mmCIF file of C-alpha atoms and ligand atoms in Angstrom:
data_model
loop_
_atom_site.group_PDB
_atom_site.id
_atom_site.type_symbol
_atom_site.label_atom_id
_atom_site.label_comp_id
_atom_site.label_asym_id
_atom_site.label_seq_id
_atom_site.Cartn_x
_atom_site.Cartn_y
_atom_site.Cartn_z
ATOM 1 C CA UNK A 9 21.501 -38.036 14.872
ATOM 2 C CA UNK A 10 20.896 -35.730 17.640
ATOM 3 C CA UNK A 11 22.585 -33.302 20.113
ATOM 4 C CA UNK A 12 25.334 -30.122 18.798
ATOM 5 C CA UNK A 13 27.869 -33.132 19.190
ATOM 6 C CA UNK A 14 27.264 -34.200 16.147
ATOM 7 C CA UNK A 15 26.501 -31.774 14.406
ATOM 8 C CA UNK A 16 27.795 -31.965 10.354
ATOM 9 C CA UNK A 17 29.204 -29.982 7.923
ATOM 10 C CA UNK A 18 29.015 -30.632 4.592
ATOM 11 C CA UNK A 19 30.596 -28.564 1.770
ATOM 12 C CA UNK A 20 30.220 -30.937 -1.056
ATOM 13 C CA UNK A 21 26.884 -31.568 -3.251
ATOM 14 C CA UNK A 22 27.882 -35.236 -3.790
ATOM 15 C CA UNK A 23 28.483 -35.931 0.109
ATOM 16 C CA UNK A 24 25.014 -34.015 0.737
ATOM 17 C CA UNK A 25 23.624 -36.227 -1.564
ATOM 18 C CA UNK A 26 25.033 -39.509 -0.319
ATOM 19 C CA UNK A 27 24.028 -38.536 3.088
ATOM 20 C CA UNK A 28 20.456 -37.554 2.485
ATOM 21 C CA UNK A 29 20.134 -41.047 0.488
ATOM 22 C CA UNK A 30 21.540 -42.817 3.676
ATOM 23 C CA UNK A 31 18.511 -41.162 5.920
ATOM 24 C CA UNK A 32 15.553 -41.571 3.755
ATOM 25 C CA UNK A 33 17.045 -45.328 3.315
ATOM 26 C CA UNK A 34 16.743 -45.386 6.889
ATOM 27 C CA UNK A 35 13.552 -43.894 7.309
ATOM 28 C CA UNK A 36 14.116 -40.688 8.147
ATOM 29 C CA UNK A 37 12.508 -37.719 7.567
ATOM 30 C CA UNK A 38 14.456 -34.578 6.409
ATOM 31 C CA UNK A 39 13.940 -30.928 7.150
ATOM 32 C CA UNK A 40 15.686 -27.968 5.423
ATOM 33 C CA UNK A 41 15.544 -24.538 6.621
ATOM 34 C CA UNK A 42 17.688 -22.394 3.882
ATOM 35 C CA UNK A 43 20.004 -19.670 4.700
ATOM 36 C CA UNK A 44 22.121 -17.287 3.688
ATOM 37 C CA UNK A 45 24.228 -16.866 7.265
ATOM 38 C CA UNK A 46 24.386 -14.456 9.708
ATOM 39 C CA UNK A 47 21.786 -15.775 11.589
ATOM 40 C CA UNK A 48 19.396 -14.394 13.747
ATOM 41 C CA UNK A 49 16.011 -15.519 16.349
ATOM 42 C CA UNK A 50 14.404 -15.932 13.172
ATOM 43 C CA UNK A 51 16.609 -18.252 11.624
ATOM 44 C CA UNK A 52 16.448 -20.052 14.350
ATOM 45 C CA UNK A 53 12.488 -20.536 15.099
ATOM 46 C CA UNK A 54 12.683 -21.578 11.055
ATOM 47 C CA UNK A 55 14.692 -24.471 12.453
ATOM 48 C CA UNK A 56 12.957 -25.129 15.466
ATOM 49 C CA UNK A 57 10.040 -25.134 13.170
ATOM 50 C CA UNK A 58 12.013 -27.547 10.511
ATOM 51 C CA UNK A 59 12.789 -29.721 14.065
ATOM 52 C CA UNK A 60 9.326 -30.506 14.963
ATOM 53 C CA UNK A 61 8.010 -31.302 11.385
ATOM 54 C CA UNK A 62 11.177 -33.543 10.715
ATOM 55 C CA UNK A 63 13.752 -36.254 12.676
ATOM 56 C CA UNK A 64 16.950 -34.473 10.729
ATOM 57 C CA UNK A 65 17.414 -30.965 10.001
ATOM 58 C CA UNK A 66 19.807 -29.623 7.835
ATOM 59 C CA UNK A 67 20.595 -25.782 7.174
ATOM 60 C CA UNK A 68 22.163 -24.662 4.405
ATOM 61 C CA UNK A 69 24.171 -21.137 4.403
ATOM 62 C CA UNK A 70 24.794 -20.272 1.508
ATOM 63 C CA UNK A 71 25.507 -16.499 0.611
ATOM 64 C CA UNK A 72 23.799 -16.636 -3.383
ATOM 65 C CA UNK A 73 25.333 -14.531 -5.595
ATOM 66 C CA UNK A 74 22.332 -15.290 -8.298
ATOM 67 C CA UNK A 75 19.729 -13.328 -6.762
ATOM 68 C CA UNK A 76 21.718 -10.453 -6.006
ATOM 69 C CA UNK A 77 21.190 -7.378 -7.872
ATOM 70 C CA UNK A 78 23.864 -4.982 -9.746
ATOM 71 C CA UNK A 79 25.418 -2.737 -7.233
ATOM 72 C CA UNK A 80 23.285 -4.764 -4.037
ATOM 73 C CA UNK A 81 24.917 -5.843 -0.669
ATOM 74 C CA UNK A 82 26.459 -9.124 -2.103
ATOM 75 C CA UNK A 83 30.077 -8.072 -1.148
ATOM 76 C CA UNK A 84 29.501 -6.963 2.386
ATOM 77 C CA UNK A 85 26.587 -9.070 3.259
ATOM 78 C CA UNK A 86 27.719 -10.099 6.605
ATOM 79 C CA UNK A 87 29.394 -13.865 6.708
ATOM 80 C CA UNK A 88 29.998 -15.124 10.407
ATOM 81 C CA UNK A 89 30.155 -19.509 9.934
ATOM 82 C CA UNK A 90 31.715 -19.931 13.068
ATOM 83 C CA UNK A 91 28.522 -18.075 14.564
ATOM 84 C CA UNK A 92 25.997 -19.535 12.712
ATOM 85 C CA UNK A 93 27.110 -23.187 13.651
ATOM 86 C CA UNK A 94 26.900 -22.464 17.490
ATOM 87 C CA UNK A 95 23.562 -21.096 16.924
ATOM 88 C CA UNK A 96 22.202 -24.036 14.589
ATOM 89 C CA UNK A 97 23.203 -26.312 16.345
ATOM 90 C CA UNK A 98 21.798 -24.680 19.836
ATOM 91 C CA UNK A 99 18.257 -24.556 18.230
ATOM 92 C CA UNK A 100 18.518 -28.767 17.206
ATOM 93 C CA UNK A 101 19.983 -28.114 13.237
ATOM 94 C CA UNK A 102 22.243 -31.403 12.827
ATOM 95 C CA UNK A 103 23.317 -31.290 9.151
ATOM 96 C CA UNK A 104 24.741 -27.909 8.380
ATOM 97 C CA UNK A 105 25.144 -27.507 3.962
ATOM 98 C CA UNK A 106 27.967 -25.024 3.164
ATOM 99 C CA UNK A 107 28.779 -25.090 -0.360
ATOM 100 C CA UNK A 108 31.441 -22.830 -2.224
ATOM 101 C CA UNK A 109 29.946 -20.485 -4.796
ATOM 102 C CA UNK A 110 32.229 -22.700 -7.550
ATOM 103 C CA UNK A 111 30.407 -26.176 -6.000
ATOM 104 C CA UNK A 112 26.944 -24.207 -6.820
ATOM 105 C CA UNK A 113 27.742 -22.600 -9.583
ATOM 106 C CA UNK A 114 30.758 -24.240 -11.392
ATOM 107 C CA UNK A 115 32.301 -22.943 -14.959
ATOM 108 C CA UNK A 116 29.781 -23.174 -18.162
ATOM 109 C CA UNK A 117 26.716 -22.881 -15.470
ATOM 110 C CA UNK A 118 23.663 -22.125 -17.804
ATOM 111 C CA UNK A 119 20.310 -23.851 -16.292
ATOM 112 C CA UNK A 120 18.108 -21.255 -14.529
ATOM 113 C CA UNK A 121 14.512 -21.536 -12.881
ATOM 114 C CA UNK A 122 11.705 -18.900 -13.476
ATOM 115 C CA UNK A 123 8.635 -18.436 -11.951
ATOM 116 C CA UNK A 124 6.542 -15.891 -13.758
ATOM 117 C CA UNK A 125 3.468 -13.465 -12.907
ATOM 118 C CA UNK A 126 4.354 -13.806 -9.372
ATOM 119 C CA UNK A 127 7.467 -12.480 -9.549
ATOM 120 C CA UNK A 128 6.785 -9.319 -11.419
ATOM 121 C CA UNK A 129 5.135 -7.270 -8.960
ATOM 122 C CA UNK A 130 6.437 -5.826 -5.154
ATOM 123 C CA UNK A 131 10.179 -6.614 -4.834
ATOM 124 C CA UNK A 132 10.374 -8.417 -8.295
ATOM 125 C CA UNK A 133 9.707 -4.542 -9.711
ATOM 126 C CA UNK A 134 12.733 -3.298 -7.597
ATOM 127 C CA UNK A 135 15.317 -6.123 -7.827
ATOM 128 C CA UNK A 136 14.750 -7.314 -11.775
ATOM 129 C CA UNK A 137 16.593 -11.207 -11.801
ATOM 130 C CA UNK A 138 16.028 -11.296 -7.570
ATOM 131 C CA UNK A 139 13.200 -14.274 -7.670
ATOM 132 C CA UNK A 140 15.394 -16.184 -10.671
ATOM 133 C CA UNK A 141 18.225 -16.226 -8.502
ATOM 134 C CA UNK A 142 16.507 -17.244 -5.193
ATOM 135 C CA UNK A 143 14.225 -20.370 -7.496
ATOM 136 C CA UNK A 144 17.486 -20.892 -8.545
ATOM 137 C CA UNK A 145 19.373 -21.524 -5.862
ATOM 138 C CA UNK A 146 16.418 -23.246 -3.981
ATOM 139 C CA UNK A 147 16.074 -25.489 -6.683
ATOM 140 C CA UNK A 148 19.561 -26.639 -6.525
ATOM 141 C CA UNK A 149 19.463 -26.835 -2.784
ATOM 142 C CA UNK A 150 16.216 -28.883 -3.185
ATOM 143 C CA UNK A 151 18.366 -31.319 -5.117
ATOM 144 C CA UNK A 152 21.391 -31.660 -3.219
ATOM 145 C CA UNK A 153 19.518 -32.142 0.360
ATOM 146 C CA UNK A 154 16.230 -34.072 -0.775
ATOM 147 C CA UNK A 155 14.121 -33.192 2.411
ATOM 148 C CA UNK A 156 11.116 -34.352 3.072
ATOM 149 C CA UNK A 157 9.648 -30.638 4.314
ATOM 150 C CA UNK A 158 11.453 -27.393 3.257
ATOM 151 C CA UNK A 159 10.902 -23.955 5.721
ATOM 152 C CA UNK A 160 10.955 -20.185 5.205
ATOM 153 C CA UNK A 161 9.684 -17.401 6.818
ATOM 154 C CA UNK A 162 6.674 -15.449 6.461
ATOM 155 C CA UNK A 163 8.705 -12.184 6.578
ATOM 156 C CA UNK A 164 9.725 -13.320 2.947
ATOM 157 C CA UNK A 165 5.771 -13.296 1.755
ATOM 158 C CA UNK A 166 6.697 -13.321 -1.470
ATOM 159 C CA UNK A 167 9.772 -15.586 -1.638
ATOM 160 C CA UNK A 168 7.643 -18.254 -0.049
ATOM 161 C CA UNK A 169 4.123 -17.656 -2.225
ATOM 162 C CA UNK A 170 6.492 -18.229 -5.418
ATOM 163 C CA UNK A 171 8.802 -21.133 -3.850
ATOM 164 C CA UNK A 172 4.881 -22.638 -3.456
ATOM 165 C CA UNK A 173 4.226 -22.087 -7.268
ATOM 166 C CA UNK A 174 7.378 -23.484 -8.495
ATOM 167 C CA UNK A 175 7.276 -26.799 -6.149
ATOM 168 C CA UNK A 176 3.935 -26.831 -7.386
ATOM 169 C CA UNK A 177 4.659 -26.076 -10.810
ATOM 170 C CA UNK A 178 7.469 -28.846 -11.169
ATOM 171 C CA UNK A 179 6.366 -31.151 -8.968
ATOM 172 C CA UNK A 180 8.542 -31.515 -6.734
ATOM 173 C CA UNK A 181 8.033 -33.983 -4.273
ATOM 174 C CA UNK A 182 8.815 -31.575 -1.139
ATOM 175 C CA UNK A 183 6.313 -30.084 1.411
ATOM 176 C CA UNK A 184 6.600 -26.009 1.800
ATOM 177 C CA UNK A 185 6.210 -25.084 5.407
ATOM 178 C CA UNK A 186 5.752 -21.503 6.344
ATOM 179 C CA UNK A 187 6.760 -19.875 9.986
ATOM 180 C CA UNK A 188 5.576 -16.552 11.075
ATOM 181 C CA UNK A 189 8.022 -13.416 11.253
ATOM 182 C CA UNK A 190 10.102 -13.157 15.062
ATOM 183 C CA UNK A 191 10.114 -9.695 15.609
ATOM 184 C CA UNK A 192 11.820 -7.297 18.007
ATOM 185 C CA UNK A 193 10.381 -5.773 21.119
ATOM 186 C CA UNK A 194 9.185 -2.764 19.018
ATOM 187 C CA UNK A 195 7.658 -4.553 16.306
ATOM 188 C CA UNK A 196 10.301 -4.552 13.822
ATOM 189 C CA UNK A 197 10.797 -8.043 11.830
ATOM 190 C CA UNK A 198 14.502 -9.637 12.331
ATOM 191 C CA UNK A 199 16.414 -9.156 9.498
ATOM 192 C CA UNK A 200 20.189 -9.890 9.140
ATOM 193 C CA UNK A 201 20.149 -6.160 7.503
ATOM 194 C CA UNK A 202 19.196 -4.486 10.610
ATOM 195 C CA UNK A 203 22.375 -4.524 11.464
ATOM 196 C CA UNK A 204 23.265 -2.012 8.795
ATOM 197 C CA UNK A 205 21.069 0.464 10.405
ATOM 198 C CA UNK A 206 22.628 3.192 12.691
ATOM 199 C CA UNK A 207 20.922 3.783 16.439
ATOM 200 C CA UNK A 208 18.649 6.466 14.919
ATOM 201 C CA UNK A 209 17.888 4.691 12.021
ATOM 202 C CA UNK A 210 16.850 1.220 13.970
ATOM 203 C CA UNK A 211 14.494 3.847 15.550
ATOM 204 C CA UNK A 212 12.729 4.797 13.080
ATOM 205 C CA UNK A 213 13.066 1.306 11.597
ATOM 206 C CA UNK A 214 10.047 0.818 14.228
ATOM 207 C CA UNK A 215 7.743 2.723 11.717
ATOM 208 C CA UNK A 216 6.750 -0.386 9.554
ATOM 209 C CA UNK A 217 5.660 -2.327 11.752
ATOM 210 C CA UNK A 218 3.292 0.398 13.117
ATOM 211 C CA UNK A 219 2.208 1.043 10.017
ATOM 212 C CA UNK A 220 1.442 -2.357 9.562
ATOM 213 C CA UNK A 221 -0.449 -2.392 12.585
ATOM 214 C CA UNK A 222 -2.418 0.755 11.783
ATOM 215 C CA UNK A 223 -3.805 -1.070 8.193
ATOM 216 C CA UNK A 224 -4.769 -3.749 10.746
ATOM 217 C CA UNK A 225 -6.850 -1.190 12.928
ATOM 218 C CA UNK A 226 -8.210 -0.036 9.661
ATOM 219 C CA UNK A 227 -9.400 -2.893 7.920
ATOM 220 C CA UNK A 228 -10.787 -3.980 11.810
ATOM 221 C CA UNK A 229 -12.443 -0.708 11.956
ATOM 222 C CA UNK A 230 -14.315 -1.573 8.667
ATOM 223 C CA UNK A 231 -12.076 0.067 6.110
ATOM 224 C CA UNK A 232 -12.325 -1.880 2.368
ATOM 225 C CA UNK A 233 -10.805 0.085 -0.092
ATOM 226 C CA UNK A 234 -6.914 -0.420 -0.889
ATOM 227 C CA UNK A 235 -5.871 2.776 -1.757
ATOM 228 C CA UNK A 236 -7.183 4.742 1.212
ATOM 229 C CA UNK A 237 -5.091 1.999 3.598
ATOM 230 C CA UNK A 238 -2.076 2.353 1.088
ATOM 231 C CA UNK A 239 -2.156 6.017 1.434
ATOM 232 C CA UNK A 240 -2.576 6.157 5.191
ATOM 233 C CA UNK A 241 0.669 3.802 5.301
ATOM 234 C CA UNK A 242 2.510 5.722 3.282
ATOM 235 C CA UNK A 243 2.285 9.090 5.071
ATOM 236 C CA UNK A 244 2.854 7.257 8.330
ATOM 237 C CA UNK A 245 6.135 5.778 7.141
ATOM 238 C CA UNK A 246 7.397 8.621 5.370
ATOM 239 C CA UNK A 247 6.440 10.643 8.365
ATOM 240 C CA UNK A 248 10.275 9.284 9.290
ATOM 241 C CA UNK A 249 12.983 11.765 7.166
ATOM 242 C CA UNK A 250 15.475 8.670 7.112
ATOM 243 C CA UNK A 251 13.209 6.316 5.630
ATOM 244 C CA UNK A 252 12.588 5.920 2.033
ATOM 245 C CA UNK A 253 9.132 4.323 0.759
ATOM 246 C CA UNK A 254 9.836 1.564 -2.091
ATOM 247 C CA UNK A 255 6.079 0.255 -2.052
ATOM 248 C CA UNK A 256 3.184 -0.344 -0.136
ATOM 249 C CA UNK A 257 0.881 -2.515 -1.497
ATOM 250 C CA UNK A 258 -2.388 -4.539 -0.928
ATOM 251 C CA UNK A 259 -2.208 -7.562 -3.121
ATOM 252 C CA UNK A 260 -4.421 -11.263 -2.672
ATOM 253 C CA UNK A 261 -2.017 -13.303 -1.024
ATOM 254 C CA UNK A 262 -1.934 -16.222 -3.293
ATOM 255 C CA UNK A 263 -2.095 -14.528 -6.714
ATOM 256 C CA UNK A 264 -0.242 -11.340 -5.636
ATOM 257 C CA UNK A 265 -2.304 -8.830 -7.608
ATOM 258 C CA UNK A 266 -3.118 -5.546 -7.062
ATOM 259 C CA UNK A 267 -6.930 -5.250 -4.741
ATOM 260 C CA UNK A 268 -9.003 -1.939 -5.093
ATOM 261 C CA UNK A 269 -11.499 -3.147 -2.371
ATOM 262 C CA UNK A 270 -10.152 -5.747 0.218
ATOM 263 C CA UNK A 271 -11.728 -9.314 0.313
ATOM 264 C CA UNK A 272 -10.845 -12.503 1.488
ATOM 265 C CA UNK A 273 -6.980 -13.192 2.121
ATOM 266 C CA UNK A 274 -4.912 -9.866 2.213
ATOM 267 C CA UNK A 275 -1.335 -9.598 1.735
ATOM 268 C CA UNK A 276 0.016 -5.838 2.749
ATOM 269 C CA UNK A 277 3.296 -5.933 1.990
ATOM 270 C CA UNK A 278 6.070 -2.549 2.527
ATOM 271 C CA UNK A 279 9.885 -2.139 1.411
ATOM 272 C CA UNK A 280 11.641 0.915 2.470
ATOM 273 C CA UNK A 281 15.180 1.975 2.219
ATOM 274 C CA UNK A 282 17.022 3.021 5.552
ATOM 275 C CA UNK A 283 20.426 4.185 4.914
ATOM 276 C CA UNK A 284 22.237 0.825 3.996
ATOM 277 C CA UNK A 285 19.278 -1.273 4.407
ATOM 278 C CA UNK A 286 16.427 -2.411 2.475
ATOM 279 C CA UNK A 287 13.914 -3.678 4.761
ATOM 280 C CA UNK A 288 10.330 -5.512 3.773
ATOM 281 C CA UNK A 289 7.698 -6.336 6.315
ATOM 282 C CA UNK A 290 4.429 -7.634 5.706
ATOM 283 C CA UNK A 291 0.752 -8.044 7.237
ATOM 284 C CA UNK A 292 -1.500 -11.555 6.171
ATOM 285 C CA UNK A 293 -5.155 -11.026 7.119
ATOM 286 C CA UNK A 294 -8.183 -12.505 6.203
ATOM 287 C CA UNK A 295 -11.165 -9.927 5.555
HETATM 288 O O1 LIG B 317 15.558 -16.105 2.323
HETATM 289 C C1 LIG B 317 16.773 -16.279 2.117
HETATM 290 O O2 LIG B 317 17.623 -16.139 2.999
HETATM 291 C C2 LIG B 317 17.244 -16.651 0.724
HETATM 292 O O3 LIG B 317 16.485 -16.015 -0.250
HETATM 293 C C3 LIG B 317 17.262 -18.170 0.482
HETATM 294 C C4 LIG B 317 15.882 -18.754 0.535
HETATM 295 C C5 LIG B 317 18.153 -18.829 1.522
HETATM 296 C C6 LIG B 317 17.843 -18.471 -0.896
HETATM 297 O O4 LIG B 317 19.152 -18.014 -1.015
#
């Protein structure tokens, strides 16, 4: 299969299924690159990525009610297909999954997948039920597409540390691929919320990635100790009046706990609230 063409669109977990059969019988190997829409550069290096580590990729966009939260964006979480199919299909995506939310998640659904430890600390302390939705969902689309390699961005740090520990944890017979974060000119990481934030806002949006980069000049400059870089970040960020601090933390990046004194592989992580938008960024660097 190859060339926009061709491109498919599936709807149905059964025709996924039958279809993903048909090109491992063949011999050939299947990438997935999950979605939930709207679509941006980052999406769309995920499935260049997915492109060069498989011979089919498939994305799925699908909008997941299951790891929203009470009173979250759910409802007006922005839905464009038509838009999202040009696009996949412009960066090499050949299979596109589209399930409705009653194909996912039909009458008398009851089976649910939960990493622990993981998923208690950063977001999983602001968005209680987030991560069971999302290993959820992933699980199911694990099952209905079969791919060989499965990629997500680095921008989701800790979406992708626990989608490790539950592929891990279960065995599942699918490689985890991580691509780094596409960011705008100014630094800030794409994010199909950014488009919730107002001119002024989006400026000051700008803030976590240089604060980001200042716990990078720190930690070159010598600094060790967590708090003092977690404090520093904090005061830059809420140096902005429109932007709300969620957390800052400096965790180890595979175990995600808590580091007084920095050592070995660092994962900063930041979520702030901007008007509509909730917005996490994140720094990976090896001390
Ligand atoms: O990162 C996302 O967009 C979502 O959490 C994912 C992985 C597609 C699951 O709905």
């Amino acid at each position: 299969m190859a060339g926009e063409a061709k491109m498919r669109v599936v709807s149905m977990i059964r025709e996924m299924q039958r279809l993903a059969d048909a090109l491992r019988s063949q011999g050939q190997r299947i990438g997935l690159v999950p979605t939930m829409g709207a679509l941006h550069e980052g999406h769309l290096s995920l499935i260049r990525r997915a492109c060069e580590l498989s011979d089919v990729v498939v994305v799925s966009v699908f909008v997941n009610p299951t790891q929203f939260v009470a009173g979250e964006d759910f409802e007006t979480y922005p839905r464009d297909l038509e838009r999202d199919l040009r696009g996949i299909a412009a960066a090499g995506g050949e299979v596109v999954f589209t399930p409705p939310a009653e194909e996912m998640y039909p009458r008398g659904f009851s089976t649910y997948v939960e990493v622990e430890r993981l998923t208690e600390g950063l977001c999983g302390t602001f968005r209680p039920g987030h991560f069971r939705g999302v290993t959820t969902v992933v699980t199911k689309l694990l099952c209905a597409v079969k791919p060989h390699v499965a990629v997500f961005g680095q921008k989701d740090a800790q979406q992708a540390a626990v989608i490790r520990r539950m592929t891990r944890d279960l065995n599942m017979d699918v490689e985890i691929s991580v691509a780094p974060t596409v960011r705008e000119p100014d630094g800030l990481a794409m994010s199909s919320r950014n488009m919730y934030l107002s001119p002024e806002e989006r400026e000051d949006a700008g803030i976590l990635f240089q604060s980001l980069e200042s716990a990078r000049r720190m930690i070159e400059g010598g600094e060790r100790c967590a708090d003092r870089i977690v404090a520093s970040m904090k005061m830059l960020v809420s140096s902005r009046p429109r932007v709300q601090v969620e957390y800052v933390e400096a965790v180890d990046a595979q175990q995600l706990e808590t580091m007084k004194i920095l050592r070995g592989k660092v994962l900063i992580a930041l979520a702030v609230r901007i008007g509509r938008a909730r917005l996490i960024d994140n720094l990976m660097i090896e001390v």
